[in-house]
PDB file of C-alpha atoms in Angstrom:
ATOM      1  CA  GLY A   1     109.521  74.812 102.836  1.00 31.00           C
ATOM      2  CA  GLU A   2     111.471  77.924 101.942  1.00 36.00           C
ATOM      3  CA  SER A   3     110.277  79.979  99.070  1.00 46.00           C
ATOM      4  CA  VAL A   4     110.345  83.348  97.224  1.00 58.00           C
ATOM      5  CA  GLY A   5     107.329  85.510  97.147  1.00 55.00           C
ATOM      6  CA  LEU A   6     106.224  89.054  96.257  1.00 50.00           C
ATOM      7  CA  HIS A   7     104.670  91.824  98.513  1.00 61.00           C
ATOM      8  CA  LEU A   8     101.862  92.785  96.124  1.00 77.00           C
ATOM      9  CA  PRO A   9      99.915  90.826  93.512  1.00 88.00           C
ATOM     10  CA  THR A  10      99.126  94.006  91.463  1.00 92.00           C
ATOM     11  CA  LEU A  11     100.572  97.381  90.841  1.00 94.00           C
ATOM     12  CA  SER A  12      98.864 100.153  88.749  1.00 95.00           C
ATOM     13  CA  VAL A  13     101.023 102.973  87.522  1.00 95.00           C
ATOM     14  CA  GLN A  14     100.748 105.934  85.032  1.00 96.00           C
ATOM     15  CA  GLU A  15     102.893 105.967  81.902  1.00 97.00           C
ATOM     16  CA  GLY A  16     106.098 107.834  82.777  1.00 96.00           C
ATOM     17  CA  ASP A  17     106.131 106.930  86.560  1.00 96.00           C
ATOM     18  CA  ASN A  18     108.781 104.897  88.120  1.00 96.00           C
ATOM     19  CA  SER A  19     107.670 101.422  89.307  1.00 96.00           C
ATOM     20  CA  ILE A  20     108.959  99.423  92.092  1.00 96.00           C
ATOM     21  CA  ILE A  21     108.151  95.699  92.395  1.00 95.00           C
ATOM     22  CA  ASN A  22     109.184  93.930  95.661  1.00 93.00           C
ATOM     23  CA  CYS A  23     110.084  90.527  96.492  1.00 92.00           C
ATOM     24  CA  ALA A  24     110.915  88.708  99.769  1.00 90.00           C
ATOM     25  CA  TYR A  25     112.835  85.397  99.940  1.00 87.00           C
ATOM     26  CA  SER A  26     113.393  83.203 102.847  1.00 80.00           C
ATOM     27  CA  ASN A  27     116.308  80.946 101.834  1.00 85.00           C
ATOM     28  CA  SER A  28     119.356  82.673 103.330  1.00 86.00           C
ATOM     29  CA  ALA A  29     121.455  80.209 101.151  1.00 87.00           C
ATOM     30  CA  SER A  30     120.200  81.805  97.989  1.00 89.00           C
ATOM     31  CA  ASP A  31     123.185  83.131  95.874  1.00 88.00           C
ATOM     32  CA  TYR A  32     121.562  84.259  92.756  1.00 89.00           C
ATOM     33  CA  PHE A  33     118.323  86.230  91.938  1.00 92.00           C
ATOM     34  CA  ILE A  34     116.614  86.962  88.682  1.00 93.00           C
ATOM     35  CA  TRP A  35     113.747  88.942  87.604  1.00 95.00           C
ATOM     36  CA  TYR A  36     111.508  87.695  84.768  1.00 95.00           C
ATOM     37  CA  LYS A  37     108.746  89.376  82.824  1.00 96.00           C
ATOM     38  CA  GLN A  38     105.882  87.315  81.422  1.00 93.00           C
ATOM     39  CA  GLU A  39     103.540  88.825  78.924  1.00 93.00           C
ATOM     40  CA  SER A  40     100.046  87.350  78.261  1.00 88.00           C
ATOM     41  CA  GLY A  41     100.340  84.057  76.337  1.00 85.00           C
ATOM     42  CA  LYS A  42     104.206  83.939  76.517  1.00 89.00           C
ATOM     43  CA  GLY A  43     106.836  82.411  78.429  1.00 91.00           C
ATOM     44  CA  PRO A  44     108.904  84.082  81.035  1.00 93.00           C
ATOM     45  CA  GLN A  45     111.480  86.541  79.679  1.00 94.00           C
ATOM     46  CA  PHE A  46     114.638  87.435  81.468  1.00 93.00           C
ATOM     47  CA  ILE A  47     115.021  91.004  82.599  1.00 95.00           C
ATOM     48  CA  ILE A  48     118.062  91.253  84.880  1.00 95.00           C
ATOM     49  CA  ASP A  49     119.933  89.229  87.509  1.00 93.00           C
ATOM     50  CA  ILE A  50     122.041  89.767  90.460  1.00 93.00           C
ATOM     51  CA  ARG A  51     124.377  87.622  92.640  1.00 91.00           C
ATOM     52  CA  SER A  52     124.488  87.724  96.442  1.00 91.00           C
ATOM     53  CA  ASN A  53     127.978  89.538  96.523  1.00 92.00           C
ATOM     54  CA  MET A  54     126.262  92.651  94.961  1.00 95.00           C
ATOM     55  CA  ASP A  55     123.559  94.849  96.189  1.00 96.00           C
ATOM     56  CA  LYS A  56     122.605  96.748  93.123  1.00 97.00           C
ATOM     57  CA  ARG A  57     122.674  96.199  89.424  1.00 97.00           C
ATOM     58  CA  GLN A  58     121.578  98.403  86.651  1.00 97.00           C
ATOM     59  CA  GLY A  59     120.272  97.542  83.073  1.00 94.00           C
ATOM     60  CA  GLN A  60     118.489  99.588  80.508  1.00 93.00           C
ATOM     61  CA  ARG A  61     115.674 101.358  82.485  1.00 96.00           C
ATOM     62  CA  VAL A  62     115.874  98.718  85.112  1.00 98.00           C
ATOM     63  CA  THR A  63     117.558  98.387  88.379  1.00 98.00           C
ATOM     64  CA  VAL A  64     117.601  95.487  90.848  1.00 97.00           C
ATOM     65  CA  LEU A  65     118.333  95.948  94.511  1.00 97.00           C
ATOM     66  CA  LEU A  66     119.324  93.285  96.922  1.00 96.00           C
ATOM     67  CA  ASN A  67     119.146  93.669 100.529  1.00 95.00           C
ATOM     68  CA  LYS A  68     120.518  90.423 102.088  1.00 92.00           C
ATOM     69  CA  THR A  69     120.063  91.662 105.651  1.00 92.00           C
ATOM     70  CA  VAL A  70     116.164  91.567 105.409  1.00 91.00           C
ATOM     71  CA  LYS A  71     116.165  89.162 102.489  1.00 91.00           C
ATOM     72  CA  HIS A  72     114.558  91.584 100.070  1.00 92.00           C
ATOM     73  CA  LEU A  73     114.739  92.121  96.326  1.00 94.00           C
ATOM     74  CA  SER A  74     113.296  94.814  94.313  1.00 96.00           C
ATOM     75  CA  LEU A  75     112.939  95.687  90.734  1.00 97.00           C
ATOM     76  CA  GLN A  76     112.757  99.267  89.720  1.00 97.00           C
ATOM     77  CA  ILE A  77     111.489 100.439  86.207  1.00 97.00           C
ATOM     78  CA  ALA A  78     112.211 103.935  85.249  1.00 97.00           C
ATOM     79  CA  ALA A  79     109.678 105.956  82.972  1.00 97.00           C
ATOM     80  CA  THR A  80     107.340 102.981  82.842  1.00 97.00           C
ATOM     81  CA  GLN A  81     105.711 102.423  79.565  1.00 96.00           C
ATOM     82  CA  PRO A  82     102.636 100.637  78.404  1.00 95.00           C
ATOM     83  CA  GLY A  83     104.725  97.911  76.886  1.00 95.00           C
ATOM     84  CA  ASP A  84     105.959  97.154  80.495  1.00 97.00           C
ATOM     85  CA  SER A  85     102.502  95.867  81.351  1.00 97.00           C
ATOM     86  CA  ALA A  86     103.050  92.206  82.308  1.00 96.00           C
ATOM     87  CA  VAL A  87     103.437  89.766  85.238  1.00 94.00           C
ATOM     88  CA  TYR A  88     106.823  90.123  86.885  1.00 95.00           C
ATOM     89  CA  PHE A  89     108.377  87.208  88.868  1.00 93.00           C
ATOM     90  CA  CYS A  90     111.328  87.115  91.035  1.00 93.00           C
ATOM     91  CA  ALA A  91     113.209  83.799  91.186  1.00 92.00           C
ATOM     92  CA  GLU A  92     116.176  82.432  93.223  1.00 90.00           C
ATOM     93  CA  SER A  93     118.569  79.623  93.365  1.00 85.00           C
ATOM     94  CA  ASP A  94     121.361  78.657  95.691  1.00 78.00           C
ATOM     95  CA  GLN A  95     123.921  77.672  93.212  1.00 68.00           C
ATOM     96  CA  ALA A  96     124.498  77.725  89.467  1.00 58.00           C
ATOM     97  CA  GLY A  97     122.748  75.027  87.615  1.00 56.00           C
ATOM     98  CA  THR A  98     120.148  74.242  90.175  1.00 72.00           C
ATOM     99  CA  ALA A  99     116.464  74.913  89.949  1.00 81.00           C
ATOM    100  CA  LEU A 100     115.286  78.395  89.852  1.00 86.00           C
ATOM    101  CA  ILE A 101     112.435  78.777  92.482  1.00 87.00           C
ATOM    102  CA  PHE A 102     109.815  81.369  91.303  1.00 90.00           C
ATOM    103  CA  GLY A 103     107.771  83.697  93.465  1.00 87.00           C
ATOM    104  CA  LYS A 104     104.020  84.242  92.762  1.00 83.00           C
ATOM    105  CA  GLY A 105     104.233  87.294  90.546  1.00 89.00           C
ATOM    106  CA  THR A 106     103.146  90.873  90.384  1.00 93.00           C
ATOM    107  CA  THR A 107     100.818  92.169  87.757  1.00 94.00           C
ATOM    108  CA  LEU A 108     102.080  95.429  86.541  1.00 96.00           C
ATOM    109  CA  SER A 109      99.372  97.662  84.705  1.00 96.00           C
ATOM    110  CA  VAL A 110     100.499 100.850  83.035  1.00 96.00           C
ATOM    111  CA  SER A 111      97.893 103.235  81.904  1.00 94.00           C
ATOM    112  CA  SER A 112      98.542 106.127  79.401  1.00 89.00           C
TER     113      SER A 112
ATOM    114  CA  GLU B   1     117.890  85.816  68.184  1.00 77.00           C
ATOM    115  CA  PRO B   2     118.088  82.228  69.274  1.00 81.00           C
ATOM    116  CA  GLU B   3     114.908  80.911  70.877  1.00 91.00           C
ATOM    117  CA  VAL B   4     113.449  77.800  72.511  1.00 95.00           C
ATOM    118  CA  THR B   5     110.593  76.383  70.437  1.00 96.00           C
ATOM    119  CA  GLN B   6     107.858  74.258  71.775  1.00 97.00           C
ATOM    120  CA  THR B   7     105.126  72.001  70.196  1.00 97.00           C
ATOM    121  CA  PRO B   8     102.164  71.687  70.396  1.00 97.00           C
ATOM    122  CA  SER B   9     101.052  75.212  71.478  1.00 96.00           C
ATOM    123  CA  HIS B  10      97.912  73.634  72.889  1.00 97.00           C
ATOM    124  CA  GLN B  11      96.932  70.005  73.453  1.00 97.00           C
ATOM    125  CA  VAL B  12      93.590  68.678  74.651  1.00 98.00           C
ATOM    126  CA  THR B  13      93.490  65.237  75.997  1.00 97.00           C
ATOM    127  CA  GLN B  14      91.350  62.842  77.946  1.00 97.00           C
ATOM    128  CA  MET B  15      92.218  61.803  81.400  1.00 97.00           C
ATOM    129  CA  GLY B  16      94.425  58.810  81.630  1.00 97.00           C
ATOM    130  CA  GLN B  17      95.887  59.395  78.160  1.00 98.00           C
ATOM    131  CA  GLU B  18      99.675  59.792  77.544  1.00 98.00           C
ATOM    132  CA  VAL B  19     100.898  63.117  76.332  1.00 98.00           C
ATOM    133  CA  ILE B  20     104.387  64.100  74.881  1.00 98.00           C
ATOM    134  CA  LEU B  21     105.332  67.627  74.941  1.00 98.00           C
ATOM    135  CA  ARG B  22     108.283  68.568  72.681  1.00 97.00           C
ATOM    136  CA  CYS B  23     110.936  71.210  72.926  1.00 97.00           C
ATOM    137  CA  VAL B  24     113.850  72.309  70.763  1.00 97.00           C
ATOM    138  CA  PRO B  25     116.282  74.119  73.236  1.00 96.00           C
ATOM    139  CA  ILE B  26     118.853  76.660  72.000  1.00 93.00           C
ATOM    140  CA  SER B  27     121.367  74.669  70.192  1.00 90.00           C
ATOM    141  CA  ASN B  28     124.664  75.466  72.197  1.00 87.00           C
ATOM    142  CA  HIS B  29     122.846  75.205  75.603  1.00 90.00           C
ATOM    143  CA  LEU B  30     123.642  72.344  77.880  1.00 88.00           C
ATOM    144  CA  TYR B  31     120.991  72.563  80.672  1.00 89.00           C
ATOM    145  CA  PHE B  32     117.550  71.804  79.858  1.00 93.00           C
ATOM    146  CA  TYR B  33     114.346  72.383  82.194  1.00 94.00           C
ATOM    147  CA  TRP B  34     110.600  71.851  82.330  1.00 97.00           C
ATOM    148  CA  TYR B  35     108.413  74.138  84.381  1.00 96.00           C
ATOM    149  CA  ARG B  36     104.770  74.358  84.540  1.00 96.00           C
ATOM    150  CA  GLN B  37     102.307  77.157  85.427  1.00 94.00           C
ATOM    151  CA  ILE B  38      98.721  76.417  86.409  1.00 94.00           C
ATOM    152  CA  LEU B  39      96.467  79.251  85.336  1.00 88.00           C
ATOM    153  CA  GLY B  40      96.902  82.460  87.310  1.00 84.00           C
ATOM    154  CA  GLN B  41      99.579  80.806  89.588  1.00 87.00           C
ATOM    155  CA  LYS B  42     103.337  80.922  89.864  1.00 87.00           C
ATOM    156  CA  VAL B  43     105.864  79.113  87.601  1.00 92.00           C
ATOM    157  CA  GLU B  44     106.827  75.833  89.215  1.00 94.00           C
ATOM    158  CA  PHE B  45     109.976  73.872  88.712  1.00 93.00           C
ATOM    159  CA  LEU B  46     109.560  70.231  87.430  1.00 96.00           C
ATOM    160  CA  VAL B  47     112.890  68.795  86.356  1.00 95.00           C
ATOM    161  CA  SER B  48     116.426  69.821  85.108  1.00 92.00           C
ATOM    162  CA  PHE B  49     118.464  67.810  82.848  1.00 92.00           C
ATOM    163  CA  TYR B  50     122.328  67.872  82.078  1.00 89.00           C
ATOM    164  CA  ASN B  51     124.733  65.668  80.414  1.00 88.00           C
ATOM    165  CA  ASN B  52     121.937  63.180  79.341  1.00 90.00           C
ATOM    166  CA  GLU B  53     120.518  62.654  82.844  1.00 92.00           C
ATOM    167  CA  ILE B  54     118.054  64.275  85.419  1.00 94.00           C
ATOM    168  CA  SER B  55     120.215  66.560  87.608  1.00 90.00           C
ATOM    169  CA  GLU B  56     117.170  67.717  89.801  1.00 90.00           C
ATOM    170  CA  LYS B  57     113.496  67.190  90.052  1.00 93.00           C
ATOM    171  CA  SER B  58     110.732  68.442  92.321  1.00 93.00           C
ATOM    172  CA  GLU B  59     108.045  66.565  94.142  1.00 94.00           C
ATOM    173  CA  ILE B  60     105.690  67.273  91.335  1.00 95.00           C
ATOM    174  CA  PHE B  61     107.862  65.243  88.989  1.00 97.00           C
ATOM    175  CA  ASP B  62     106.697  61.882  90.067  1.00 95.00           C
ATOM    176  CA  ASP B  63     106.841  58.493  88.281  1.00 95.00           C
ATOM    177  CA  GLN B  64     104.109  59.603  85.865  1.00 96.00           C
ATOM    178  CA  PHE B  65     106.528  62.036  84.239  1.00 97.00           C
ATOM    179  CA  SER B  66     109.581  61.397  82.347  1.00 97.00           C
ATOM    180  CA  VAL B  67     111.884  63.368  80.237  1.00 97.00           C
ATOM    181  CA  GLU B  68     114.078  62.296  77.252  1.00 95.00           C
ATOM    182  CA  ARG B  69     116.574  63.805  74.837  1.00 92.00           C
ATOM    183  CA  PRO B  70     116.140  61.398  71.937  1.00 87.00           C
ATOM    184  CA  ASP B  71     118.489  63.075  69.573  1.00 87.00           C
ATOM    185  CA  GLY B  72     120.714  66.189  69.507  1.00 78.00           C
ATOM    186  CA  SER B  73     118.047  68.639  69.252  1.00 87.00           C
ATOM    187  CA  ASN B  74     114.875  67.539  70.893  1.00 93.00           C
ATOM    188  CA  PHE B  75     113.967  67.511  74.590  1.00 96.00           C
ATOM    189  CA  THR B  76     110.646  65.791  75.500  1.00 97.00           C
ATOM    190  CA  LEU B  77     108.322  65.754  78.558  1.00 98.00           C
ATOM    191  CA  LYS B  78     106.123  62.658  78.753  1.00 98.00           C
ATOM    192  CA  ILE B  79     103.182  62.368  81.076  1.00 98.00           C
ATOM    193  CA  ARG B  80     102.224  58.769  81.132  1.00 96.00           C
ATOM    194  CA  SER B  81      98.602  58.902  82.372  1.00 95.00           C
ATOM    195  CA  THR B  82      97.248  62.352  82.616  1.00 97.00           C
ATOM    196  CA  LYS B  83      95.191  63.712  85.412  1.00 97.00           C
ATOM    197  CA  LEU B  84      92.762  66.656  85.484  1.00 97.00           C
ATOM    198  CA  GLU B  85      95.210  68.522  87.782  1.00 96.00           C
ATOM    199  CA  ASP B  86      97.925  68.200  85.134  1.00 97.00           C
ATOM    200  CA  SER B  87      96.200  70.925  83.103  1.00 97.00           C
ATOM    201  CA  ALA B  88      98.734  73.680  83.030  1.00 97.00           C
ATOM    202  CA  MET B  89     101.026  75.530  80.741  1.00 96.00           C
ATOM    203  CA  TYR B  90     104.152  73.787  80.564  1.00 98.00           C
ATOM    204  CA  PHE B  91     107.365  75.706  79.666  1.00 97.00           C
ATOM    205  CA  CYS B  92     110.589  74.313  78.461  1.00 97.00           C
ATOM    206  CA  ALA B  93     113.939  76.299  79.098  1.00 94.00           C
ATOM    207  CA  SER B  94     117.532  75.906  78.416  1.00 92.00           C
ATOM    208  CA  SER B  95     120.686  77.655  79.645  1.00 89.00           C
ATOM    209  CA  ASP B  96     124.318  77.497  79.038  1.00 83.00           C
ATOM    210  CA  GLU B  97     127.391  77.836  81.271  1.00 67.00           C
ATOM    211  CA  GLY B  98     128.660  80.814  79.328  1.00 54.00           C
ATOM    212  CA  SER B  99     126.162  83.292  80.272  1.00 50.00           C
ATOM    213  CA  GLY B 100     125.561  81.889  83.669  1.00 54.00           C
ATOM    214  CA  ALA B 101     123.748  78.449  84.099  1.00 56.00           C
ATOM    215  CA  ASN B 102     120.715  80.141  85.674  1.00 70.00           C
ATOM    216  CA  VAL B 103     119.999  82.516  82.887  1.00 82.00           C
ATOM    217  CA  LEU B 104     117.118  80.428  81.560  1.00 89.00           C
ATOM    218  CA  THR B 105     115.643  81.091  78.245  1.00 91.00           C
ATOM    219  CA  PHE B 106     112.026  79.993  78.010  1.00 94.00           C
ATOM    220  CA  GLY B 107     109.836  78.801  75.228  1.00 96.00           C
ATOM    221  CA  ALA B 108     106.330  80.128  74.710  1.00 95.00           C
ATOM    222  CA  GLY B 109     104.882  77.200  76.290  1.00 96.00           C
ATOM    223  CA  SER B 110     102.578  74.303  75.669  1.00 97.00           C
ATOM    224  CA  ARG B 111      98.987  74.449  77.082  1.00 97.00           C
ATOM    225  CA  LEU B 112      97.751  71.156  78.194  1.00 98.00           C
ATOM    226  CA  THR B 113      94.033  70.635  78.957  1.00 98.00           C
ATOM    227  CA  VAL B 114      93.068  67.375  80.462  1.00 97.00           C
ATOM    228  CA  LEU B 115      89.224  66.465  80.340  1.00 97.00           C
TER     229      LEU B 115
END
């Protein structure tokens, strides 16, 4: 079936670097995408979302880019901090209120 | 800040036993969800609940699973006869229409260990 996945299972960066976490999706009907952060022992925490009618959205230190042509989603974290260390999941759905389908996750490790 | 609370945080049970996991969603939310995460794997959708009925469920959510909203605040997941492969972290989530029905707020999870 169609699913959402991530390119790399792990990413290691130095404090202060910019991080880019990638996600490829296969459902062309997907209309809504979210990035979640999951720290050890906790539930997923919302970071940022984007709808398919946009190609970029910015938050505080984070930017999500959506390329519908190649079905690719990325999360950029500026000036990565040790507190950003976590597993990052992208998720998608094809309409509001339907199930979010999660990808496999990328573990971001930030060293000082 | 409003949060989704889940109990118990960890439950150990014998195979074949019934388990009920409890959740208190955010009070003004209308959509409720259960997800599970087997250790080291991705978060998997189980079921969504809206207007006092199941709105969507995955193939994982077979007839051993059920959900209930017994009162105005609790949302429960029952596993009728647990199997070893039910061992996982179970996350409850809720969302509302105002902020976008897909912006789910997750609880901290209930770890289920089936022996």
